[in-house]
Short mmCIF file of C-alpha atoms and ligand atoms in Angstrom, two decimals:
data_model
loop_
_atom_site.label_atom_id
_atom_site.label_comp_id
_atom_site.label_asym_id
_atom_site.label_seq_id
_atom_site.Cartn_x
_atom_site.Cartn_y
_atom_site.Cartn_z
CA MET A 1 -39.74 35.51 13.26
CA ARG A 2 -40.17 36.05 9.58
CA LEU A 3 -38.25 33.18 8.09
CA ALA A 4 -37.32 32.47 4.43
CA VAL A 5 -36.48 29.00 3.23
CA VAL A 6 -34.62 28.88 -0.14
CA GLY A 7 -35.31 25.47 -1.78
CA ALA A 8 -38.13 22.97 -1.31
CA GLY A 9 -36.18 19.73 -1.35
CA TRP A 10 -36.52 17.39 1.66
CA ALA A 11 -34.22 19.61 3.74
CA GLY A 12 -36.12 22.84 2.89
CA LEU A 13 -39.51 21.16 3.51
CA ALA A 14 -38.32 19.79 6.88
CA ALA A 15 -37.13 23.28 7.87
CA ALA A 16 -40.35 24.88 6.71
CA VAL A 17 -42.64 22.45 8.57
CA ARG A 18 -40.65 22.58 11.80
CA ALA A 19 -40.35 26.40 11.65
CA THR A 20 -44.10 26.74 11.11
CA GLN A 21 -44.70 24.42 14.02
CA ALA A 22 -42.39 26.59 16.12
CA GLY A 23 -44.65 29.59 15.36
CA HIS A 24 -42.54 31.37 12.77
CA ASP A 25 -43.95 33.10 9.71
CA VAL A 26 -42.52 31.00 6.88
CA THR A 27 -42.04 31.79 3.20
CA VAL A 28 -40.51 29.20 0.86
CA PHE A 29 -38.87 29.98 -2.46
CA GLU A 30 -38.34 27.18 -5.04
CA THR A 31 -36.92 27.38 -8.53
CA ALA A 32 -38.79 24.36 -9.85
CA GLY A 33 -42.58 24.07 -10.34
CA MET A 34 -42.79 21.31 -7.71
CA PRO A 35 -41.38 20.38 -4.29
CA GLY A 36 -39.02 17.47 -3.64
CA GLY A 37 -35.68 18.49 -5.22
CA ARG A 38 -33.61 15.45 -6.01
CA ALA A 39 -36.25 13.17 -4.45
CA ARG A 40 -39.18 14.36 -6.56
CA SER A 41 -41.60 12.93 -9.08
CA ASP A 42 -42.08 14.48 -12.49
CA HIS A 43 -45.13 13.78 -14.59
CA ASP A 44 -44.48 12.43 -17.99
CA ASP A 45 -47.91 13.27 -19.38
CA GLY A 46 -48.63 16.55 -17.57
CA ALA A 47 -51.95 15.20 -16.32
CA GLY A 48 -50.81 13.90 -12.97
CA ASP A 49 -50.68 10.25 -14.04
CA GLY A 50 -47.54 8.29 -14.92
CA ALA A 51 -45.32 10.04 -12.38
CA THR A 52 -41.68 9.19 -12.84
CA ASP A 53 -39.33 9.50 -9.88
CA ASN A 54 -35.96 11.16 -10.09
CA GLY A 55 -34.33 7.80 -9.47
CA GLN A 56 -35.08 4.83 -7.22
CA HIS A 57 -34.82 5.72 -3.55
CA ILE A 58 -34.69 3.46 -0.51
CA LEU A 59 -35.09 4.43 3.06
CA LEU A 60 -33.90 2.60 6.17
CA GLY A 61 -35.74 1.84 9.40
CA GLY A 62 -33.14 4.06 11.08
CA TYR A 63 -34.36 7.17 9.22
CA ALA A 64 -36.09 8.27 12.44
CA ARG A 65 -36.40 11.98 11.66
CA THR A 66 -37.62 11.39 8.09
CA LEU A 67 -40.31 8.88 9.20
CA ALA A 68 -41.45 11.22 12.04
CA LEU A 69 -41.72 14.15 9.61
CA MET A 70 -43.73 12.00 7.12
CA ARG A 71 -46.12 10.99 9.90
CA ASP A 72 -46.42 14.61 11.10
CA VAL A 73 -47.60 15.87 7.68
CA GLY A 74 -50.09 13.03 7.40
CA VAL A 75 -48.39 10.28 5.50
CA ASP A 76 -49.50 6.69 6.23
CA VAL A 77 -45.95 5.45 6.48
CA GLU A 78 -46.93 1.75 6.79
CA ARG A 79 -48.85 1.99 3.46
CA ALA A 80 -46.32 4.18 1.73
CA LEU A 81 -43.26 2.01 2.41
CA LEU A 82 -42.76 -1.72 2.13
CA ARG A 83 -40.68 -2.80 5.17
CA LEU A 84 -38.30 -5.75 4.69
CA PRO A 85 -35.49 -7.08 6.86
CA LEU A 86 -32.08 -6.16 5.52
CA SER A 87 -30.85 -8.54 2.84
CA MET A 88 -28.14 -8.65 0.31
CA THR A 89 -29.53 -11.32 -1.97
CA TYR A 90 -28.07 -12.03 -5.42
CA PRO A 91 -30.17 -13.39 -8.30
CA ASP A 92 -28.68 -16.90 -7.84
CA GLY A 93 -29.83 -16.97 -4.24
CA SER A 94 -26.41 -16.27 -2.68
CA GLY A 95 -25.95 -13.57 -0.09
CA PHE A 96 -27.50 -13.11 3.29
CA ALA A 97 -30.80 -12.00 4.81
CA LEU A 98 -31.51 -10.92 8.41
CA SER A 99 -34.33 -12.75 10.09
CA PRO A 100 -37.11 -10.40 11.25
CA ASP A 101 -37.62 -12.39 14.45
CA GLY A 102 -35.65 -13.11 17.58
CA PRO A 103 -32.98 -11.12 19.40
CA ARG A 104 -30.84 -8.86 17.24
CA LEU A 105 -27.48 -10.51 17.76
CA LEU A 106 -28.95 -14.00 17.23
CA ALA A 107 -30.56 -12.82 13.96
CA ALA A 108 -27.27 -11.35 12.73
CA ALA A 109 -25.26 -14.48 13.76
CA SER A 110 -27.82 -16.75 12.02
CA ALA A 111 -27.84 -14.57 8.89
CA LEU A 112 -24.07 -14.87 8.72
CA TRP A 113 -24.09 -18.60 9.44
CA SER A 114 -26.66 -19.34 6.79
CA ALA A 115 -25.30 -16.88 4.21
CA ARG A 116 -24.93 -18.64 0.90
CA GLY A 117 -21.81 -18.25 -1.30
CA PHE A 118 -19.47 -17.58 1.68
CA GLY A 119 -16.98 -20.08 3.15
CA TRP A 120 -16.19 -20.42 6.81
CA ILE A 121 -13.07 -18.26 6.46
CA ASP A 122 -15.24 -15.50 4.86
CA LYS A 123 -17.72 -15.77 7.80
CA ALA A 124 -14.98 -15.78 10.44
CA SER A 125 -13.30 -12.76 8.87
CA THR A 126 -16.64 -10.90 8.82
CA LEU A 127 -16.98 -11.59 12.56
CA VAL A 128 -13.49 -10.30 13.18
CA MET A 129 -14.19 -7.15 11.12
CA THR A 130 -17.45 -6.32 12.91
CA ALA A 131 -15.87 -7.03 16.34
CA CYS A 132 -13.07 -4.55 15.42
CA TRP A 133 -15.66 -1.89 14.50
CA GLN A 134 -17.38 -2.34 17.85
CA TRP A 135 -14.13 -2.39 19.78
CA ARG A 136 -13.11 0.91 18.11
CA ARG A 137 -16.63 2.30 18.84
CA PHE A 138 -17.23 2.79 15.12
CA ARG A 139 -14.52 5.49 14.95
CA CYS A 140 -11.47 5.87 12.81
CA PRO A 141 -9.21 8.66 11.49
CA PRO A 142 -11.09 10.98 9.07
CA ALA A 143 -8.43 10.45 6.38
CA TRP A 144 -9.08 6.63 6.09
CA THR A 145 -10.88 5.21 3.10
CA VAL A 146 -13.03 2.10 3.61
CA ASP A 147 -10.45 0.00 1.80
CA ALA A 148 -7.65 1.29 4.02
CA MET A 149 -9.73 0.56 7.17
CA LEU A 150 -10.34 -3.04 5.92
CA ARG A 151 -6.79 -3.86 4.83
CA LEU A 152 -6.49 -6.81 7.30
CA ALA A 153 -10.01 -8.26 7.23
CA PRO A 154 -12.34 -9.37 5.70
CA THR A 155 -11.61 -11.61 2.78
CA PRO A 156 -11.80 -10.38 -0.81
CA ARG A 157 -15.08 -12.28 -1.37
CA VAL A 158 -16.71 -10.46 1.61
CA ARG A 159 -15.43 -7.15 0.33
CA ARG A 160 -16.83 -7.84 -3.15
CA MET A 161 -20.18 -9.33 -2.11
CA LEU A 162 -20.94 -7.37 1.06
CA ILE A 163 -18.78 -4.30 1.77
CA GLU A 164 -18.59 -2.85 -1.76
CA PRO A 165 -22.38 -3.04 -2.30
CA LEU A 166 -23.11 -1.66 1.17
CA CYS A 167 -20.64 1.18 0.51
CA VAL A 168 -22.01 2.24 -2.92
CA ALA A 169 -25.57 1.91 -1.61
CA ALA A 170 -24.96 4.05 1.47
CA LEU A 171 -22.35 6.53 0.22
CA ASN A 172 -22.63 6.39 -3.59
CA MET A 173 -18.85 5.92 -3.58
CA PRO A 174 -16.54 3.01 -4.24
CA SER A 175 -14.76 1.64 -1.17
CA ALA A 176 -11.39 2.66 -2.56
CA GLU A 177 -12.35 6.33 -2.14
CA ALA A 178 -15.26 6.36 0.37
CA SER A 179 -14.85 7.92 3.83
CA ALA A 180 -14.48 5.16 6.40
CA GLU A 181 -15.65 7.57 9.13
CA VAL A 182 -19.00 8.12 7.44
CA PHE A 183 -19.34 4.43 6.43
CA LEU A 184 -18.87 3.42 10.06
CA ALA A 185 -21.45 5.94 11.24
CA VAL A 186 -24.00 4.45 8.83
CA MET A 187 -23.16 0.90 10.03
CA ARG A 188 -23.37 1.93 13.69
CA ASP A 189 -26.86 3.46 13.31
CA SER A 190 -28.31 0.92 10.90
CA LEU A 191 -26.79 -2.61 11.14
CA PHE A 192 -25.83 -2.12 14.78
CA GLY A 193 -28.56 0.31 15.79
CA ALA A 194 -32.08 -0.26 17.13
CA ARG A 195 -33.91 -3.49 16.35
CA ASP A 196 -35.56 -2.27 13.10
CA ALA A 197 -32.93 0.36 12.09
CA SER A 198 -31.43 -1.82 9.33
CA ASP A 199 -34.84 -2.58 7.72
CA LEU A 200 -35.16 -1.66 4.07
CA LEU A 201 -38.09 0.60 3.41
CA LEU A 202 -39.03 0.47 -0.29
CA PRO A 203 -41.42 3.14 -1.63
CA GLN A 204 -44.80 1.93 -2.73
CA LEU A 205 -45.90 5.39 -3.90
CA PRO A 206 -44.28 7.97 -6.17
CA LEU A 207 -41.63 9.97 -4.25
CA ALA A 208 -43.78 13.09 -4.38
CA GLN A 209 -46.35 11.38 -2.18
CA LEU A 210 -43.83 10.20 0.43
CA LEU A 211 -43.25 13.79 1.66
CA PRO A 212 -43.12 16.65 -0.90
CA LEU A 213 -46.81 16.91 -1.73
CA PRO A 214 -48.18 16.10 1.78
CA ALA A 215 -45.72 18.64 3.28
CA LEU A 216 -46.76 21.29 0.77
CA GLU A 217 -50.42 20.72 1.62
CA TRP A 218 -49.57 20.82 5.35
CA LEU A 219 -47.59 24.07 4.99
CA ARG A 220 -50.42 25.77 3.08
CA ALA A 221 -52.98 24.58 5.58
CA HIS A 222 -50.87 26.01 8.43
CA GLY A 223 -50.39 29.44 6.91
CA ALA A 224 -46.95 29.18 5.25
CA THR A 225 -46.37 30.76 1.82
CA VAL A 226 -44.76 28.68 -0.91
CA HIS A 227 -43.56 30.28 -4.14
CA PHE A 228 -42.77 27.98 -7.06
CA ARG A 229 -40.82 28.97 -10.17
CA SER A 230 -39.17 31.49 -7.91
CA ARG A 231 -35.39 31.20 -8.04
CA VAL A 232 -33.56 33.25 -5.42
CA THR A 233 -30.97 35.24 -7.30
CA ALA A 234 -29.38 37.21 -4.40
CA LEU A 235 -29.37 37.67 -0.69
CA ALA A 236 -28.56 41.05 0.85
CA ARG A 237 -28.14 42.31 4.38
CA ASP A 238 -30.74 44.81 5.56
CA GLY A 239 -29.37 45.85 9.03
CA VAL A 240 -29.74 42.71 11.09
CA ARG A 241 -32.33 41.35 8.67
CA TRP A 242 -32.13 39.81 5.21
CA GLN A 243 -33.48 40.81 1.78
CA VAL A 244 -34.31 37.90 -0.50
CA VAL A 245 -34.27 38.72 -4.16
CA ALA A 246 -36.22 36.18 -6.24
CA GLY A 247 -36.30 35.76 -10.03
CA ALA A 248 -38.49 38.01 -12.15
CA ASP A 249 -40.24 35.03 -13.66
CA ALA A 250 -41.93 34.25 -10.44
CA ALA A 251 -45.56 34.39 -11.53
CA ASP A 252 -46.85 34.48 -7.96
CA LEU A 253 -44.33 36.94 -6.59
CA ARG A 254 -45.77 40.28 -7.57
CA LYS A 255 -44.33 42.61 -4.94
CA PRO A 256 -40.91 42.62 -3.21
CA GLU A 257 -40.89 40.68 0.02
CA PRO A 258 -40.34 42.57 3.29
CA ALA A 259 -37.02 41.69 4.97
CA PHE A 260 -36.60 38.38 6.85
CA ASP A 261 -35.20 37.76 10.33
CA GLN A 262 -33.69 34.44 9.25
CA VAL A 263 -32.86 32.77 5.95
CA ILE A 264 -32.34 29.02 5.66
CA LEU A 265 -30.41 28.14 2.50
CA ALA A 266 -31.69 24.67 1.47
CA THR A 267 -30.28 24.58 -2.06
CA PRO A 268 -27.59 22.22 -3.37
CA ALA A 269 -24.04 23.20 -2.51
CA PRO A 270 -23.03 24.94 -5.81
CA GLU A 271 -26.03 27.27 -5.62
CA ALA A 272 -25.48 27.99 -1.90
CA ALA A 273 -21.86 28.80 -2.81
CA ARG A 274 -23.01 31.24 -5.49
CA LEU A 275 -25.52 33.00 -3.21
CA THR A 276 -22.96 33.46 -0.39
CA GLN A 277 -19.82 34.28 -2.49
CA ALA A 278 -19.73 38.02 -1.59
CA LEU A 279 -21.30 37.62 1.87
CA ALA A 280 -19.22 34.80 3.37
CA PRO A 281 -16.27 33.95 0.99
CA ALA A 282 -14.69 31.26 3.19
CA TRP A 283 -17.98 29.40 3.68
CA SER A 284 -18.78 29.80 0.02
CA ALA A 285 -15.42 28.38 -0.98
CA ALA A 286 -15.90 25.32 1.24
CA ALA A 287 -19.34 24.65 -0.41
CA ALA A 288 -17.95 25.25 -3.88
CA ALA A 289 -15.09 22.75 -3.26
CA LEU A 290 -17.41 19.78 -2.89
CA ALA A 291 -17.43 17.50 -5.87
CA HIS A 292 -20.42 15.39 -6.96
CA GLU A 293 -21.08 11.83 -7.99
CA PRO A 294 -23.80 10.76 -10.40
CA ILE A 295 -26.43 7.99 -10.25
CA VAL A 296 -28.04 6.51 -13.30
CA THR A 297 -31.40 4.84 -13.09
CA VAL A 298 -32.45 2.53 -15.90
CA VAL A 299 -35.94 1.06 -16.27
CA LEU A 300 -36.20 -2.09 -18.37
CA THR A 301 -39.11 -4.19 -19.59
CA ALA A 302 -38.34 -7.87 -19.67
CA PRO A 303 -39.94 -11.32 -19.88
CA PRO A 304 -41.31 -12.35 -16.48
CA ARG A 305 -38.90 -14.01 -14.05
CA ALA A 306 -39.31 -15.08 -10.42
CA TRP A 307 -37.14 -13.04 -8.04
CA ALA A 308 -35.99 -14.17 -4.54
CA ALA A 309 -36.68 -10.60 -3.22
CA PRO A 310 -38.03 -7.33 -4.54
CA MET A 311 -34.52 -5.86 -4.32
CA LEU A 312 -31.53 -7.86 -5.57
CA ALA A 313 -27.82 -7.06 -5.41
CA LEU A 314 -25.98 -7.47 -8.74
CA ARG A 315 -22.32 -8.08 -9.32
CA GLY A 316 -21.37 -4.78 -10.91
CA ASP A 317 -17.93 -4.19 -12.46
CA ASP A 318 -16.09 -1.49 -14.31
CA THR A 319 -16.16 -3.01 -17.76
CA GLN A 320 -19.42 -4.84 -18.58
CA ALA A 321 -21.87 -4.69 -15.68
CA PRO A 322 -22.75 -1.19 -14.52
CA ALA A 323 -25.64 -1.84 -12.10
CA GLN A 324 -25.19 -2.81 -8.42
CA PHE A 325 -28.87 -3.17 -7.55
CA ALA A 326 -32.12 -4.13 -9.23
CA PHE A 327 -35.75 -3.51 -8.05
CA LYS A 328 -38.99 -5.06 -9.05
CA LEU A 329 -41.70 -3.25 -7.14
CA GLY A 330 -44.75 -3.02 -9.42
CA ASP A 331 -46.96 -5.73 -10.85
CA GLN A 332 -46.50 -7.16 -14.34
CA VAL A 333 -48.03 -5.06 -17.06
CA ASP A 334 -49.13 -6.79 -20.20
CA GLY A 335 -47.27 -9.90 -19.13
CA VAL A 336 -43.83 -8.18 -18.85
CA ASP A 337 -41.73 -7.34 -15.83
CA ARG A 338 -40.84 -3.66 -15.29
CA VAL A 339 -37.54 -3.55 -13.44
CA THR A 340 -35.28 -0.72 -12.25
CA LEU A 341 -31.54 -1.03 -12.37
CA VAL A 342 -29.43 1.41 -10.29
CA VAL A 343 -25.93 2.41 -11.24
CA SER A 344 -24.37 4.17 -8.27
CA ALA A 345 -20.98 5.90 -8.30
CA ALA A 346 -21.63 6.15 -11.99
CA GLY A 347 -18.98 8.75 -12.89
CA ARG A 348 -16.66 6.42 -14.78
CA TRP A 349 -19.51 4.66 -16.64
CA LEU A 350 -21.01 8.01 -17.74
CA GLU A 351 -17.86 8.80 -19.74
CA ARG A 352 -19.41 6.41 -22.32
CA GLY A 353 -22.70 8.34 -22.41
CA SER A 354 -26.01 7.47 -20.73
CA ASP A 355 -27.37 5.51 -23.74
CA ALA A 356 -24.33 3.22 -23.57
CA VAL A 357 -24.88 2.77 -19.79
CA ALA A 358 -28.54 1.83 -20.45
CA ALA A 359 -27.56 -0.66 -23.15
CA ALA A 360 -24.93 -2.20 -20.87
CA CYS A 361 -27.59 -2.52 -18.12
CA ALA A 362 -29.92 -4.35 -20.48
CA ALA A 363 -27.10 -6.70 -21.48
CA GLN A 364 -26.22 -7.19 -17.81
CA TYR A 365 -29.84 -8.12 -16.98
CA ARG A 366 -30.01 -10.56 -19.99
CA GLU A 367 -26.81 -12.25 -18.80
CA VAL A 368 -27.86 -12.49 -15.09
CA PHE A 369 -31.23 -14.00 -15.83
CA GLY A 370 -30.24 -15.99 -18.96
CA ILE A 371 -32.76 -14.15 -21.18
CA ALA A 372 -31.99 -14.19 -24.97
CA ASP A 373 -34.67 -11.69 -26.18
CA GLY A 374 -37.27 -9.27 -25.07
CA VAL A 375 -35.28 -6.99 -22.68
CA ALA A 376 -35.81 -3.31 -23.71
CA VAL A 377 -34.78 -0.02 -22.18
CA ALA A 378 -38.00 1.88 -21.18
CA SER A 379 -36.26 4.88 -19.67
CA VAL A 380 -32.89 6.17 -18.47
CA ARG A 381 -32.37 8.98 -16.02
CA THR A 382 -29.02 10.52 -15.04
CA ASP A 383 -28.55 12.80 -12.07
CA LYS A 384 -25.05 14.16 -12.51
CA ARG A 385 -25.05 15.75 -9.02
CA ALA A 386 -26.93 12.95 -7.18
CA THR A 387 -24.74 13.22 -4.03
CA PHE A 388 -21.62 15.06 -2.92
CA ARG A 389 -18.50 12.86 -3.16
CA CYS A 390 -18.16 11.58 0.38
CA THR A 391 -14.41 10.84 0.08
CA ALA A 392 -12.00 10.19 2.95
CA GLY A 393 -11.11 13.55 4.61
CA VAL A 394 -13.84 15.48 2.80
CA VAL A 395 -14.51 18.87 4.49
CA ARG A 396 -18.19 19.76 4.64
CA PRO A 397 -19.26 23.36 5.37
CA PRO A 398 -20.96 23.97 8.72
CA MET A 399 -24.59 24.90 9.24
CA ASP A 400 -23.93 28.52 10.41
CA ILE A 401 -22.91 30.90 7.67
CA LEU A 402 -23.60 34.38 9.24
CA PRO A 403 -25.98 35.62 11.95
CA GLY A 404 -29.47 34.97 10.66
CA LEU A 405 -28.19 32.89 7.67
CA ARG A 406 -27.95 29.07 7.91
CA ALA A 407 -27.46 26.29 5.45
CA ALA A 408 -29.64 23.15 5.55
CA ALA A 409 -29.03 20.41 3.04
CA ASP A 410 -27.56 16.91 2.79
CA TYR A 411 -23.98 18.17 2.24
CA VAL A 412 -23.83 20.27 5.50
CA ALA A 413 -21.44 18.88 8.11
CA GLY A 414 -22.87 15.88 9.91
CA PRO A 415 -22.32 12.21 10.45
CA TYR A 416 -24.17 10.86 7.44
CA PRO A 417 -23.66 10.79 3.68
CA ALA A 418 -26.02 12.58 1.27
CA THR A 419 -29.34 10.86 2.10
CA LEU A 420 -32.89 11.87 2.78
CA GLU A 421 -32.25 11.44 6.50
CA ALA A 422 -29.20 13.76 6.38
CA ALA A 423 -31.31 16.34 4.48
CA VAL A 424 -34.23 16.18 6.95
CA ARG A 425 -31.94 16.34 9.97
CA ALA A 426 -30.16 19.31 8.54
CA GLY A 427 -33.48 21.05 7.81
CA GLU A 428 -34.72 20.50 11.36
CA ALA A 429 -31.48 21.50 12.99
CA ALA A 430 -31.39 24.90 11.15
CA VAL A 431 -34.69 26.07 12.80
CA VAL A 432 -34.30 28.33 15.75
CA PRO A 433 -36.88 27.31 18.41
CA GLY A 434 -39.83 29.67 18.61
C1 FAD B 1 -30.91 9.14 -8.32
C2 FAD B 1 -30.79 9.39 -6.88
C3 FAD B 1 -30.92 8.32 -5.99
C4 FAD B 1 -30.87 8.55 -4.56
N1 FAD B 1 -31.07 7.48 -3.74
C5 FAD B 1 -31.20 7.70 -2.46
C6 FAD B 1 -31.63 6.67 -1.58
O1 FAD B 1 -31.90 5.48 -2.03
N2 FAD B 1 -31.75 6.95 -0.25
C7 FAD B 1 -31.42 8.17 0.30
O2 FAD B 1 -31.63 8.40 1.49
N3 FAD B 1 -31.05 9.22 -0.51
C8 FAD B 1 -30.88 8.98 -1.86
N4 FAD B 1 -30.50 10.01 -2.70
C9 FAD B 1 -30.06 11.29 -2.08
C10 FAD B 1 -31.26 12.18 -1.71
O3 FAD B 1 -32.19 12.29 -2.85
C11 FAD B 1 -30.74 13.61 -1.37
O4 FAD B 1 -29.73 13.43 -0.38
C12 FAD B 1 -31.79 14.50 -0.86
O5 FAD B 1 -32.94 14.51 -1.72
C13 FAD B 1 -31.20 15.92 -0.80
O6 FAD B 1 -32.18 16.80 -0.36
P1 FAD B 1 -31.83 18.37 -0.16
O7 FAD B 1 -33.08 19.02 0.30
O8 FAD B 1 -30.65 18.51 0.70
O9 FAD B 1 -31.39 18.92 -1.58
P2 FAD B 1 -32.22 18.98 -2.97
O10 FAD B 1 -33.11 17.83 -3.08
O11 FAD B 1 -31.25 19.15 -4.10
O12 FAD B 1 -33.19 20.30 -2.87
C14 FAD B 1 -32.67 21.57 -3.17
C15 FAD B 1 -33.83 22.40 -3.73
O13 FAD B 1 -33.44 23.76 -3.94
C16 FAD B 1 -33.98 24.24 -5.12
N5 FAD B 1 -33.15 25.39 -5.46
C17 FAD B 1 -31.85 25.39 -5.97
N6 FAD B 1 -31.45 26.68 -6.15
C18 FAD B 1 -32.44 27.48 -5.78
C19 FAD B 1 -32.59 28.93 -5.71
N7 FAD B 1 -31.60 29.71 -6.10
N8 FAD B 1 -33.77 29.45 -5.29
C20 FAD B 1 -34.76 28.58 -4.96
N9 FAD B 1 -34.70 27.27 -4.92
C21 FAD B 1 -33.53 26.68 -5.34
C22 FAD B 1 -33.93 23.07 -6.04
O14 FAD B 1 -34.76 23.26 -7.14
C23 FAD B 1 -34.30 21.92 -5.14
O15 FAD B 1 -35.71 21.72 -5.11
C24 FAD B 1 -30.55 9.82 -4.09
C25 FAD B 1 -30.35 10.87 -4.93
C26 FAD B 1 -30.47 10.69 -6.32
C27 FAD B 1 -30.35 11.86 -7.26
#
């Protein structure tokens, strides 16, 4: 089959690699000058050094399809990702950390037992809550929010210190609005999944080197064609085949492409909606109806401080403390720490402007670590459409649009929220076996 993939984010790359492996003749069209989409690295000096990621990403041990794809295109996953047992540690040492050893249930029970900052009522209510999840087989009505699901248990402290951070980390949504159905699916497959499924995998390399560049190299080595700066402006039926019309500014696209047997639309939802508006109005309307939630990533330089873990949970709030997580992954440079603060579900904060969010993050960091001077904002990045809003009852468009036309991206109907694993799974699922 001649197959076109529109978009070279992680979903498009997954589709392109698996389709090439299945023996199809693959052509990828990408608007940008690089692969990776929302999980890409830009270069701030144009020379290939000083890559800056489009926001801090974390992977989980349960990202089985993503990790398999990375390995298949030649990534040394053990070197690329720092593997840590799941922890929700706050700067003052409170919180919990799973032990890497011993049987799973014992490790979870011991993490709960030794969790600091929680009383016995909090711990008992957490046990009741998780027992209920298991008893209900991690299912609930689609219209429930996480808060509605948890109205009886656990205690407010567990909600604040455990559920809310897990919810914004996994769904990029506050628990008051987040889909309980999707939240439970994440809990089932991570915390209650295979032994290492809840492990945190923290990137040790720029995002581009985790998948986008190795996948690009693999695709070219295996005969696929990849056009950059080549925005697809229209799709048209040509009998049972498809014409793909790409932007005139495509430097490497000199002659019109012959028709394709299948097109995989791996763009974000608004662009997929635009491209299908005349072809499949109902599908297009469902894609266009999805709303989006931003993430702000603030990099600070600060006087050195010892951290209990490379990733810390922070007590975010709606008035003074925007960030929910902080990361310290690199070494000190010139005697200062370089730390990354992440503001998830950032919609309300962004009404004040991104500079104000960055300044509030710097103030939050000073407060948390008791630092008077020397905390400065090095960079601030805002992705206004970081993820689709995974609210209770959200309707996600299906993979199949029309015969020979499929969607593959993180928003397509599936059990998971907008994540790298959802994108890769969608990309793989869209490929017709060879
Ligand atoms: C700041 C931030 C932090 C995040 N943190 C995490 C995290 O910690 N863990 C996690 O798992 N996920 C995280 N995510 C989510 C994750 O990045 C996304 O779910 C995933 O990258 C989506 O991949 P995709 O391929 O579906 O879409 P995209 O990455 O959006 O790729 C779509 C591609 O299509 C291209 N395109 C668009 N229109 C056209 C056109 N007309 N023609 C050709 N090409 C086109 C775009 O340029 C883009 O390259 C985060 C996202 C952001 C923004």
